XYZ file of C-alpha atoms in Angstrom:
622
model
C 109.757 269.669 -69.762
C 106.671 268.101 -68.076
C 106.256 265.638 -70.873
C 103.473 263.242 -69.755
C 104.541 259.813 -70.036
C 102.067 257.224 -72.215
C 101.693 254.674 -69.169
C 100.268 257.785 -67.107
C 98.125 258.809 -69.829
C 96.783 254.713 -70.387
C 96.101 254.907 -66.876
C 93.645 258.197 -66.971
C 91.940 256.816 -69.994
C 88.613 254.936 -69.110
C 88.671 251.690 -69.302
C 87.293 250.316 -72.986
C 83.688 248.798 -72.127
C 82.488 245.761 -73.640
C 77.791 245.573 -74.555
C 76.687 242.081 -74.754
C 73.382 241.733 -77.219
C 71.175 238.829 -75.572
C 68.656 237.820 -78.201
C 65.757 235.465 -77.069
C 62.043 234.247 -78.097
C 59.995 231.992 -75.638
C 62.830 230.570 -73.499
C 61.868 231.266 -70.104
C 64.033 228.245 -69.500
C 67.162 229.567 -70.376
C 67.491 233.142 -71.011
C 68.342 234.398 -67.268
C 71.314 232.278 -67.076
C 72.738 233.668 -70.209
C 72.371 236.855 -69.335
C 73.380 236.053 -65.608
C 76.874 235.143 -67.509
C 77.540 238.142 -69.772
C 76.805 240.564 -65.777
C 79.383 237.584 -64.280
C 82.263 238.939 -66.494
C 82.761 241.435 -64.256
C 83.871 245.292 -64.839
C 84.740 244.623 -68.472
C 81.243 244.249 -69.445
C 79.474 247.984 -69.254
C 76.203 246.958 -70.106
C 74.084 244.149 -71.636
C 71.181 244.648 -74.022
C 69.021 242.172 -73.648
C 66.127 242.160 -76.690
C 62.796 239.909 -76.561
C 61.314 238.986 -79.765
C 58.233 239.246 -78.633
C 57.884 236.257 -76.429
C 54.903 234.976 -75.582
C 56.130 232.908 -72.346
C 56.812 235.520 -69.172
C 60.908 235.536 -70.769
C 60.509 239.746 -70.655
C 59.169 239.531 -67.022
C 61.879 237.330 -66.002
C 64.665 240.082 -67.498
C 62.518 242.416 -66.050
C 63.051 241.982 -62.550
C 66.424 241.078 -63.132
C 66.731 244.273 -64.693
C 65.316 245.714 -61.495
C 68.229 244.372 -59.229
C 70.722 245.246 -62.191
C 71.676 248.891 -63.261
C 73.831 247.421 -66.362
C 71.080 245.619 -68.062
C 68.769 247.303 -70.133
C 65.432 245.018 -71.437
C 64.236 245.707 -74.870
C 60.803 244.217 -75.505
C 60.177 243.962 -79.512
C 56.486 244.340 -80.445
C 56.088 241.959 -83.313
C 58.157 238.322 -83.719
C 60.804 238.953 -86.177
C 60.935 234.989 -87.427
C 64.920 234.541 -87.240
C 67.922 236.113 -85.256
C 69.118 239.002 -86.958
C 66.665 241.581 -86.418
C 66.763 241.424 -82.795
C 70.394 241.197 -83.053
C 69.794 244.650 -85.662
C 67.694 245.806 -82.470
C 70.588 245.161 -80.076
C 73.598 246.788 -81.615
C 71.429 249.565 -82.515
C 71.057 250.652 -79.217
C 74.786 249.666 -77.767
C 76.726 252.382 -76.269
C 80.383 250.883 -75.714
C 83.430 250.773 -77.826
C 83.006 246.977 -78.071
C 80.085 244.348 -78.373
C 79.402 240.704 -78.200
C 76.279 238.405 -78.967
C 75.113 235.975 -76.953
C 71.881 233.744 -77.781
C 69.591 232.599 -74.431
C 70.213 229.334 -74.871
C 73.859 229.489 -74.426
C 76.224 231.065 -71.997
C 80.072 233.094 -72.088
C 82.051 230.948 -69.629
C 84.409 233.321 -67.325
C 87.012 235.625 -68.620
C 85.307 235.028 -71.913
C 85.256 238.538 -72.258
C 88.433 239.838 -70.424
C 90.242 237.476 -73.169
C 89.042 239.076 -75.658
C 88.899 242.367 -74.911
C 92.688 242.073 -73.905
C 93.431 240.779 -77.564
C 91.607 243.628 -79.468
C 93.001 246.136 -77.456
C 96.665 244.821 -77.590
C 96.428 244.313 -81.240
C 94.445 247.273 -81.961
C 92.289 245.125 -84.076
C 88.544 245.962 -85.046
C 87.734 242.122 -84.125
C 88.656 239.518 -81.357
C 87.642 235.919 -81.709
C 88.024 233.177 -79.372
C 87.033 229.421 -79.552
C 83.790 228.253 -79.179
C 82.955 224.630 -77.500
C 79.450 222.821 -78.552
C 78.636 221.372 -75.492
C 75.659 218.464 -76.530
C 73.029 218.268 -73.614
C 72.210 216.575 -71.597
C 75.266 214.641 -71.625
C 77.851 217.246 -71.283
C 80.121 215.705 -74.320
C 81.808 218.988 -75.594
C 83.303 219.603 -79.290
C 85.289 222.330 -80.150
C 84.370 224.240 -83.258
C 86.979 225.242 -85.737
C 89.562 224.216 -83.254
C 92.636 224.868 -85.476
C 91.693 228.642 -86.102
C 92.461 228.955 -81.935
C 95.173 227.181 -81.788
C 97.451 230.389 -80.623
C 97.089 233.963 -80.067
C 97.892 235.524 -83.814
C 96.936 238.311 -85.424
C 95.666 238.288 -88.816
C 96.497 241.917 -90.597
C 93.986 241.464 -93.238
C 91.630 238.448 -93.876
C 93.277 237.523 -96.965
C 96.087 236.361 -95.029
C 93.830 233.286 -93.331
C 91.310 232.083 -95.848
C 90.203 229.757 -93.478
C 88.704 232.434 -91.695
C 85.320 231.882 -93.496
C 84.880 228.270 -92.220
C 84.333 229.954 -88.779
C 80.455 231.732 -89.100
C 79.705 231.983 -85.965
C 79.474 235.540 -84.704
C 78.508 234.676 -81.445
C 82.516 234.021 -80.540
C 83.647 237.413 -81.079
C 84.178 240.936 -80.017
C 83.398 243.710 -82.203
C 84.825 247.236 -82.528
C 81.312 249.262 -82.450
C 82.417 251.945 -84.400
C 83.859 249.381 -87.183
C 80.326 247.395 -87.731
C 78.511 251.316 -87.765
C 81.142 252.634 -89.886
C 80.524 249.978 -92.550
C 77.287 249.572 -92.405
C 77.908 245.805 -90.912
C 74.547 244.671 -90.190
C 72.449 241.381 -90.127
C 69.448 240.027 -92.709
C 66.473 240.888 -91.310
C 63.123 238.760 -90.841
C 62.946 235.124 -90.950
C 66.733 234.648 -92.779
C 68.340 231.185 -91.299
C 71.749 231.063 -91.035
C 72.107 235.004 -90.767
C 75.748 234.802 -89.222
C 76.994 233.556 -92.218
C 75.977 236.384 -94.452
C 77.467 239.183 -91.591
C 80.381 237.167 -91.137
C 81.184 237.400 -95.167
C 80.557 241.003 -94.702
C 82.730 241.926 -91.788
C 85.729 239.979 -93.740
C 84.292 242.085 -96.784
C 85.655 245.263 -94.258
C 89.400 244.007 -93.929
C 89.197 244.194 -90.259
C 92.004 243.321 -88.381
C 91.341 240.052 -86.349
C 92.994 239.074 -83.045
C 92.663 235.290 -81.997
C 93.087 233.731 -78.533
C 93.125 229.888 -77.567
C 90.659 231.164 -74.703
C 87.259 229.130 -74.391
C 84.952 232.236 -75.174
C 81.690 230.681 -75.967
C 79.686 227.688 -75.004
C 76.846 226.552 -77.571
C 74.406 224.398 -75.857
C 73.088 221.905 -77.966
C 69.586 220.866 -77.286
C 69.114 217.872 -80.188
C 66.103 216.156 -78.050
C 64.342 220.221 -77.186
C 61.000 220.575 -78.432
C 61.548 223.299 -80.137
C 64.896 222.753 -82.638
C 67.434 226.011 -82.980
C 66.751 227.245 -86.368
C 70.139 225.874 -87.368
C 70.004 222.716 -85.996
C 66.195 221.955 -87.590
C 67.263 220.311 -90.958
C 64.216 218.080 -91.374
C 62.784 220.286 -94.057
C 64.313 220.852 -97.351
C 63.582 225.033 -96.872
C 66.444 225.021 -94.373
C 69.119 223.438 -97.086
C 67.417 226.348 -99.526
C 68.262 228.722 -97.030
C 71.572 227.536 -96.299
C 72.471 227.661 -99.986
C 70.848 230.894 -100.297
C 73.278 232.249 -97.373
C 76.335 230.821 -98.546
C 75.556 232.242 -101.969
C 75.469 235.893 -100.546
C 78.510 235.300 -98.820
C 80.375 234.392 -101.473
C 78.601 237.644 -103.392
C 79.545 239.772 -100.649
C 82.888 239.154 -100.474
C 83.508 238.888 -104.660
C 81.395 242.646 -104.617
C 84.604 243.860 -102.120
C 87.335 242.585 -104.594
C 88.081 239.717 -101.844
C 88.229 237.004 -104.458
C 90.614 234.465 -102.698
C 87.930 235.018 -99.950
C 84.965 234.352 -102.027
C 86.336 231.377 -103.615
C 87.304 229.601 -100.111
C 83.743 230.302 -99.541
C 82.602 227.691 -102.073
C 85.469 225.485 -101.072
C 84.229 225.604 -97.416
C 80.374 224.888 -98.769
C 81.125 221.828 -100.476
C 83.452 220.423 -97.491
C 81.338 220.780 -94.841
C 77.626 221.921 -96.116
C 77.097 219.473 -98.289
C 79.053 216.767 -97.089
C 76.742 217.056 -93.642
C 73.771 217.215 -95.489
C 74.653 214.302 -97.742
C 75.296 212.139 -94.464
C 71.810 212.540 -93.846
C 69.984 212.497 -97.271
C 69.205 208.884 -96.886
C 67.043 209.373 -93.943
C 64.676 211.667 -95.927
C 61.327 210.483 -98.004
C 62.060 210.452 -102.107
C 60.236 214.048 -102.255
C 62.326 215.716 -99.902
C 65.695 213.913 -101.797
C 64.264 215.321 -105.145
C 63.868 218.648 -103.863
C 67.194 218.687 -102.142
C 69.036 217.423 -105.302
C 67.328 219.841 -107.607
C 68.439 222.880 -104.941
C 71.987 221.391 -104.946
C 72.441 221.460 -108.545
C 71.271 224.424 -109.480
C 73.838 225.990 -106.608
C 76.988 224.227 -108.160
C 75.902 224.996 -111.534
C 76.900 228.535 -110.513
C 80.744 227.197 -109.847
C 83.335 227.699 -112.489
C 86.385 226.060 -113.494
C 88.163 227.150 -110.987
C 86.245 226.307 -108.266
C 86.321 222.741 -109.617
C 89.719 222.852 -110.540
C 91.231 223.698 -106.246
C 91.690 220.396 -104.604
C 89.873 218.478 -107.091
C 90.559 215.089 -104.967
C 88.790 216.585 -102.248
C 85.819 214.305 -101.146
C 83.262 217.409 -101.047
C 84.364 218.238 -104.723
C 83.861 214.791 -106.362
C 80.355 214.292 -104.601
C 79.664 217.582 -106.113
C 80.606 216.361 -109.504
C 78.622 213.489 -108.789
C 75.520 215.535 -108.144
C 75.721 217.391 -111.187
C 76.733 214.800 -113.411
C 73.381 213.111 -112.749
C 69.691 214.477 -113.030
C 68.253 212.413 -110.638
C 69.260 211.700 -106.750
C 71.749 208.044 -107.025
C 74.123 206.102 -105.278
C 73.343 207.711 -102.070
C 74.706 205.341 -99.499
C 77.723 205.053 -101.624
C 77.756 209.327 -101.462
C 77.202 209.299 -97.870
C 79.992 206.891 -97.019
C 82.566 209.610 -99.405
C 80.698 212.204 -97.107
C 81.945 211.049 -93.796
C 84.755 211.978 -91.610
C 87.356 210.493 -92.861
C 86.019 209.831 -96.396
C 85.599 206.620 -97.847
C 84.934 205.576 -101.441
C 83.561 202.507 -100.829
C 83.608 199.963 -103.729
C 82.798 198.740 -106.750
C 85.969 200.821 -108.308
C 85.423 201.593 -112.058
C 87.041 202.513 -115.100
C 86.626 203.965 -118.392
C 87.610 202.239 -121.704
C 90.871 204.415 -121.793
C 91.543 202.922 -118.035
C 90.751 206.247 -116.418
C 89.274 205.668 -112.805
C 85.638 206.570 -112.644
C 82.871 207.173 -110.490
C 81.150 203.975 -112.246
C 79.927 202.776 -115.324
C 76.422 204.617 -115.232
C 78.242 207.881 -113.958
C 81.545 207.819 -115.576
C 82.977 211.008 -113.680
C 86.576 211.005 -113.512
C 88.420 210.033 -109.756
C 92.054 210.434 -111.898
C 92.584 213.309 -109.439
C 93.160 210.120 -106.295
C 96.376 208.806 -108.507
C 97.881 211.973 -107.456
C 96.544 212.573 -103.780
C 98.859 211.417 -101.346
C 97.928 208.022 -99.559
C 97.014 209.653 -96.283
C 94.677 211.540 -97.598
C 92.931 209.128 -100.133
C 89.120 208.107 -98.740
C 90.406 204.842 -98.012
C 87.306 202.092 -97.676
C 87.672 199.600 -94.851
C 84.907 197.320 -93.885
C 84.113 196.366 -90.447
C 82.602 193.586 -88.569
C 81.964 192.667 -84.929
C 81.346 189.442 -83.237
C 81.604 187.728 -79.822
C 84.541 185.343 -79.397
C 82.992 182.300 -78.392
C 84.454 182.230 -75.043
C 85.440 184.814 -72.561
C 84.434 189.053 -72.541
C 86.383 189.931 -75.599
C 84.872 190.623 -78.979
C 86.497 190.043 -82.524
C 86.867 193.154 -85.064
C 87.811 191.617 -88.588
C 88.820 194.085 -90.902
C 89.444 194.369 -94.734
C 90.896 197.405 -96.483
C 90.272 197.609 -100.376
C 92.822 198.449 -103.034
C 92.167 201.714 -104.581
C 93.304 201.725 -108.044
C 96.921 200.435 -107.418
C 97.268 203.137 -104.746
C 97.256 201.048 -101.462
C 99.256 198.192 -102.737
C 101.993 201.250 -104.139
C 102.118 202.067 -100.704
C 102.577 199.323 -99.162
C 100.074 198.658 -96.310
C 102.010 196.928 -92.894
C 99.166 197.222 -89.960
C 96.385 198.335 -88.189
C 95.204 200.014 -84.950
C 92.226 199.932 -83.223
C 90.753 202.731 -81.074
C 87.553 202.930 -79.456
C 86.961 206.769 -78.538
C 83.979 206.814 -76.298
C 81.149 209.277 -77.764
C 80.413 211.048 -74.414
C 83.891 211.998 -73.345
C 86.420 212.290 -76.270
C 89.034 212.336 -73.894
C 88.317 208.624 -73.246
C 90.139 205.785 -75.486
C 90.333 202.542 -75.345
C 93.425 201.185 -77.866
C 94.010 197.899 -78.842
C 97.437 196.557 -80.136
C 98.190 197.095 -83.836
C 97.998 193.878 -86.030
C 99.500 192.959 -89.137
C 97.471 193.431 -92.100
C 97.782 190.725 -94.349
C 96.452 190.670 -97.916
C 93.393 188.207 -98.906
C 93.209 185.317 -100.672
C 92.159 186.250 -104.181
C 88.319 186.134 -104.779
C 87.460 185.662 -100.980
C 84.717 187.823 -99.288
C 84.101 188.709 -95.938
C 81.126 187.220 -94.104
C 78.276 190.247 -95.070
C 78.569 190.970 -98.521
C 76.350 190.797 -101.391
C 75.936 190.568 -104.554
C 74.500 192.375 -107.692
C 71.737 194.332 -106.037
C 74.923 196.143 -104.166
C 76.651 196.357 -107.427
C 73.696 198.167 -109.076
C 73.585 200.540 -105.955
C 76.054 201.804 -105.695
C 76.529 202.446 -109.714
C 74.114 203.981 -112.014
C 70.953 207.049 -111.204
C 67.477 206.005 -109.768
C 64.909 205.654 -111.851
C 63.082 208.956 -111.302
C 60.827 208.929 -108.219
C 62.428 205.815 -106.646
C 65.511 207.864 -105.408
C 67.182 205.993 -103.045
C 64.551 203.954 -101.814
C 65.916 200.314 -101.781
C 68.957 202.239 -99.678
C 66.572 203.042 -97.448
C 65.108 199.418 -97.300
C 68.544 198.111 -97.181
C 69.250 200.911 -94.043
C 66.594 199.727 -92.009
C 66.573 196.190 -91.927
C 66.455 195.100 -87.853
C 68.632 198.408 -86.793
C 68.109 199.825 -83.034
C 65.842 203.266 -83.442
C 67.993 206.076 -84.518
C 70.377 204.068 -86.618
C 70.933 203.937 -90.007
C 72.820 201.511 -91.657
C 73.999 201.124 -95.075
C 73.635 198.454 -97.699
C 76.540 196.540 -98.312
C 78.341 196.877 -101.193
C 79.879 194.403 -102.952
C 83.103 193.346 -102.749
C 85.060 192.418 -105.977
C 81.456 191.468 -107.367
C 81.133 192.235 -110.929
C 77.512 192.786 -112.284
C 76.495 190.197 -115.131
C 77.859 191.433 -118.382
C 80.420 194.069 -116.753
C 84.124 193.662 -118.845
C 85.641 194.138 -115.638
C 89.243 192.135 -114.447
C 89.996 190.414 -111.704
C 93.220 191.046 -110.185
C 95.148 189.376 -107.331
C 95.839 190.752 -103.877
C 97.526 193.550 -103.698
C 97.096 194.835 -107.164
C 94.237 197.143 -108.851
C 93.218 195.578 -111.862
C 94.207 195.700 -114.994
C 93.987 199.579 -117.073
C 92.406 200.322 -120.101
C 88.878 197.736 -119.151
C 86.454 199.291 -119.064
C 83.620 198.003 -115.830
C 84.127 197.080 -112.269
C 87.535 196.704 -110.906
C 87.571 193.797 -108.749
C 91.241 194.662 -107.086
C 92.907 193.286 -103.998
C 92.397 193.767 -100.025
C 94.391 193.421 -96.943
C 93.009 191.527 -93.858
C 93.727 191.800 -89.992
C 91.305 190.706 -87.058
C 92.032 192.526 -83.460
C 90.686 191.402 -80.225
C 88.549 193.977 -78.731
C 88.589 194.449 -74.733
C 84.943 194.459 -73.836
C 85.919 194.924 -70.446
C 87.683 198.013 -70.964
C 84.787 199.430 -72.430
C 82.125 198.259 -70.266
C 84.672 200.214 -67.368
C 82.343 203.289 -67.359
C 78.781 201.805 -67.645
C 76.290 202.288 -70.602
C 77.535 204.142 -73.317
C 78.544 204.331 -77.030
C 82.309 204.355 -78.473
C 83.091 205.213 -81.945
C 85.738 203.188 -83.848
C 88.698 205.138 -85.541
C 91.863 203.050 -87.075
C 95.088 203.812 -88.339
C 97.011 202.226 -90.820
C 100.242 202.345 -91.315
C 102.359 201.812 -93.921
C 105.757 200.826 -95.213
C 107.370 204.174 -95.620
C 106.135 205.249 -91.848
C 103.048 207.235 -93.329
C 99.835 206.624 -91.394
C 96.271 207.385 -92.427
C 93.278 207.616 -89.513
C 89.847 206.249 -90.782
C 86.981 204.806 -89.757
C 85.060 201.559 -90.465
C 82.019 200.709 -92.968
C 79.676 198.825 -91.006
C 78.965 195.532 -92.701
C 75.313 193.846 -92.807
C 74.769 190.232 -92.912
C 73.665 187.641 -91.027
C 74.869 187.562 -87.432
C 76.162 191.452 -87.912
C 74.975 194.788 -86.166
C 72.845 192.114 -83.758
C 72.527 192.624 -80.299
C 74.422 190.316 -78.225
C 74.511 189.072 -74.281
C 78.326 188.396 -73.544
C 79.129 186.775 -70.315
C 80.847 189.239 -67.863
C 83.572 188.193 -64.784
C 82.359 191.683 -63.453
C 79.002 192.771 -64.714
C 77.189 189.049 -65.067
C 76.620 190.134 -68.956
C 77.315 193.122 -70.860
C 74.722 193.394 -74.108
C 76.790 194.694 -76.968
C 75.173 196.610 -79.783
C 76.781 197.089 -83.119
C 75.349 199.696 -85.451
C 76.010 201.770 -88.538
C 76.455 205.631 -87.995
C 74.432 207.969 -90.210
C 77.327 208.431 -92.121
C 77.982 204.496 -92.211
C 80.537 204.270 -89.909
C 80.941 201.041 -87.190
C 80.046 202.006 -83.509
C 79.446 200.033 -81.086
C 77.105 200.442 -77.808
C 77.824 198.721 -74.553
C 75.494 198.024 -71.444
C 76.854 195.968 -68.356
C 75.314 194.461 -65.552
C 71.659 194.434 -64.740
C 71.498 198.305 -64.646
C 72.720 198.414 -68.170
C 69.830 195.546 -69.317
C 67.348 197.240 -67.423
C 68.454 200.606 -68.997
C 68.174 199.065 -72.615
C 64.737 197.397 -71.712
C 63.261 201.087 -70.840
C 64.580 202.743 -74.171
C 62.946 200.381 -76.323
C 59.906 200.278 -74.785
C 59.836 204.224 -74.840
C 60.124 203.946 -78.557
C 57.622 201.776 -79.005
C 55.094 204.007 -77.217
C 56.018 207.132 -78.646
């Protein structure tokens, strides 16, 4: 017999060819060098589409006379601005001619092998789509974050997208290879027109197709992230309460999409994913907004979550994105929003006062009596833990004192049995960068004391009951700005073991929560620890800003990461000269994140003063 073997028929088969769709409107700037590295992948890639919107600033020249020099790309020039990404995208695949196709946007880039990796996993798996990991690289300073890390962990293959819910926290389509004949045969297409956050609506509907997905560790993608361009990505431009409409309006189709295809488990990990991360970003940042654009956004957000059901409500109910979400509905008007953003943030905290029903149920407070009981049965490291934070110069030498208090949380902390604390400073530029300081004991408080910082009823009354309608928010907002550095916002301080006149509340000793079955404020105990920080060590690398993260430990060897709330009060988040062996002086800036977290910016040495000096005074003229 002259049987043909299967390795000498692979190697008379062409090789499978790879079309990358560039998409760009009026970014001369950029666009070249994107499509410069889709040609760079080499042999893989058999042609690149590259599709103008209609730009108005010589970008089609530009691609034409690369075109000229370049027989695998192929300009198309649209003749009318389509307002958003997926019609040229539309434009793009429509006139593909290989097996397999990527998207690339002209303001990012594919970094080498990109496509190699994932061509090599598709093929190898025979799957209909190859994803990769995608970096967001923040410009101009370089810092890169991985997106959806954990999904890239390994090379797997997922037979069906049922098998890896998590599959719909990654939206991007711009990190994955496509099967050509897969998106055609299904009819997998993009919104059209002016449609923000298209990717997650296509995204829903390739899952909708039960493709089977290859994953590599490989870096395949590199979103540039252009916060101070002046022009804002469509994404990225969330001053405007149309953008969280259209956000809400995506994830809604998604979740549509995917119930329409019988993918239920799908569908519903869309809705967990959208109160996780949607609205716990855009929660972080509701305080920054004027009272009409918090009214607007509140009235949008409830009227999404009113479409949830039982079930939704019922998965993970602990979960911080579902109790703000419970929050939101539970009241008609926009309240306790910096006590919401600090549950928002990464790690969550649930900051105090901690309230309870008349049946000694914990609840949300008094006001707002939404049940936390789901936290008595989360496990301790996972509970939003609340620790406050304050910095101040020793009063000799380059070192700067962190004092720390962590709150009891209905009996939950003290159950556990907290033992100590450790500092790290990770520096905001270069994650890889960490300063650590030795863990400390934590040791619990005297009862009734209060850190230097807090305050008193107004706190109380913040962080418990609704806004009067058309004041929403607003004395968080006076209590945020205060004498902050531009671009921070800091959060009121709440107070600590504070009852409001009149409240039945008890007062319990350190270490315990209180006593059930009171209804009002639980005033609860708190563990204490102060850590020297090593201003030295951070001042190492010049200017820059380093984000505090702790972990506590506790008796039975569990640990729990989380980060500080910045405490305001007299002689906190002040700028400060500290005498420097090295540097002369290094100013020190503590500030509260958006999400109310304690950072801290350093500047050594004249450059560093100098440096400062310039930024404010460009503030104060623009």
């Amino acid at each position: 017999m002259n049987a043909e073997s299967e390795t000498d028929r692979d190697a008379r088969k062409p090789p499978a060819g790879v079309a990358v769709v560039v998409i760009g409107y009026d970014d001369a700037a950029h666009v070249t060098d994107a499509v410069r590295s889709a040609l760079a992948q080499g042999p893989a890639v058999r042609e690149v589409v590259a599709v103008d919107d209609c730009s108005t600033d010589g970008s089609a020249g530009l691609l034409d006379r690369l075109a000229a020099s370049e027989p695998r790309l192929r300009v198309i020039r649209r003749r009318a601005n389509s307002g958003g990404c997926g019609t040229p995208r539309n434009t793009g695949l429509d006139a593909v001619t290989s097996p397999y196709v990527m998207f690339l946007d002209s303001d990012d880039i594919l970094p080498p092998g990109a496509v190699d990796a994932l061509l090599e996993a598709a093929e190898g798996a025979h799957a209909e789509v190859a994803g990769g990991l995608c970096v967001r690289r923040e410009l101009p300073s370089g810092r890169e974050v991985p997106w959806q890390a954990h999904l890239y962990a390994l090379h797997s293959v997922v037979p069906h997208p049922a098998r890896r819910p998590r599959l719909v926290h990654d939206t991007l389509c711009v990190n994955k290879l496509y099967r050509t004949g897969f998106l055609r045969a299904h009819g997998i297409r993009f919104p059209e027109g002016r449609f923000p956050y298209e990717d997650v609506v296509f995204t829903a509907r390739v899952l909708a197709a039960a493709p089977r997905i290859a994953l590599v560790p490989d870096r395949v993608y590199v979103w540039h992230v252009r916060r101070s361009a002046g022009r804002l990505s469509i994404s990225l431009d969330r001053s405007g309460v149309e953008n969280w409409r259209a956000r809400t309006e995506a994830c809604r189709q998604a979740y549509e999409v995917l119930l329409g295809a019988g993918q239920k488990e799908l569908a519903r990990a869309v809705r967990a994913k959208f109160l996780d991360h949607d609205l716990r970003m855009y929660v972080r940042e509701l305080g920054l907004r004027d009272a009409a654009y918090r009214r607007a956004w509140w009235e949008l957000t409830r009227a999404h979550l009113a479409e949830y059901d039982a079930d939704d409500w019922a998965r993970n109910p602990a979960a911080p994105g579902r109790l703000i979400g419970r929050v939101v509905l539970a009241s008609p008007e926009p309240c306790d929003l910096p006590r919401l953003r600090e549950l928002a943030a990464r790690p969550a905290r649930l900051c105090p006062p901690y309230a309870r029903a008349a049946d000694g149920t914990p609840v949300w407070s008094d006001a707002l009596p939404v049940s936390l009981e789901p936290l008595r049965a989360r496990p301790v490291r996972a509970l939003p833990l609340a620790v406050d934070g304050e910095l101040r110069p020793c009063a000799r030498g380059t070192r700067l004192r962190l004092r720390l208090r962590l709150h009891e949380l209905y009996g939950r902390v003290a159950q556990a049995g907290p033992e100590s604390v450790e500092a790290e400073w990770l520096h905001r530029d270069d994650g890889g960068v960490v300063v650590r300081d030795t863990a400390v004991p934590l040791a619990p408080c005297p009862s009734g004391s209060e850190p230097a910082g807090t305050a008193g009823s107004e706190a109380v009354a913040l962080a418990q009951g609704p806004e009067p309608a058309g004041r929403a928010g607003s004395r968080a907002v006076a209590l945020a700005r205060g004498a902050e550095p531009a671009g921070a916002v800091a959060v009121g301080p709440y107070a600590r073991g504070v009852e409001p006149a009149g409240a039945a509340g008890t007062t319990g000793t350190a270490g315990t929560a209180g006593t059930a079955g009171t209804a009002g404020t639980v005033r609860g105990g708190a563990w204490s620890a102060e850590v020297a920080v090593d201003l030295a060590a951070l001042s190492a690398l010049g200017a820059g800003t380093w984000d505090l993260r702790l972990r506590i430990r506790f008796r039975d060897g569990v640990s729990r990461d989380v980060s500080a709330h910045a405490l305001r009060g007299a002689g906190l988040l002040r700028r400060s000269a500290v005498p420097s062996v090295r540097h002369g002086v290094v100013l020190v800036q503590p500030y509260a994140t958006h999400s109310g977290a304690l950072a801290l910016r350093v500047a050594p040495g004249v450059r560093g003063v100098l440096s400062v000096a310039r930024a404010r005074l460009r503030r104060l003229l623009h």
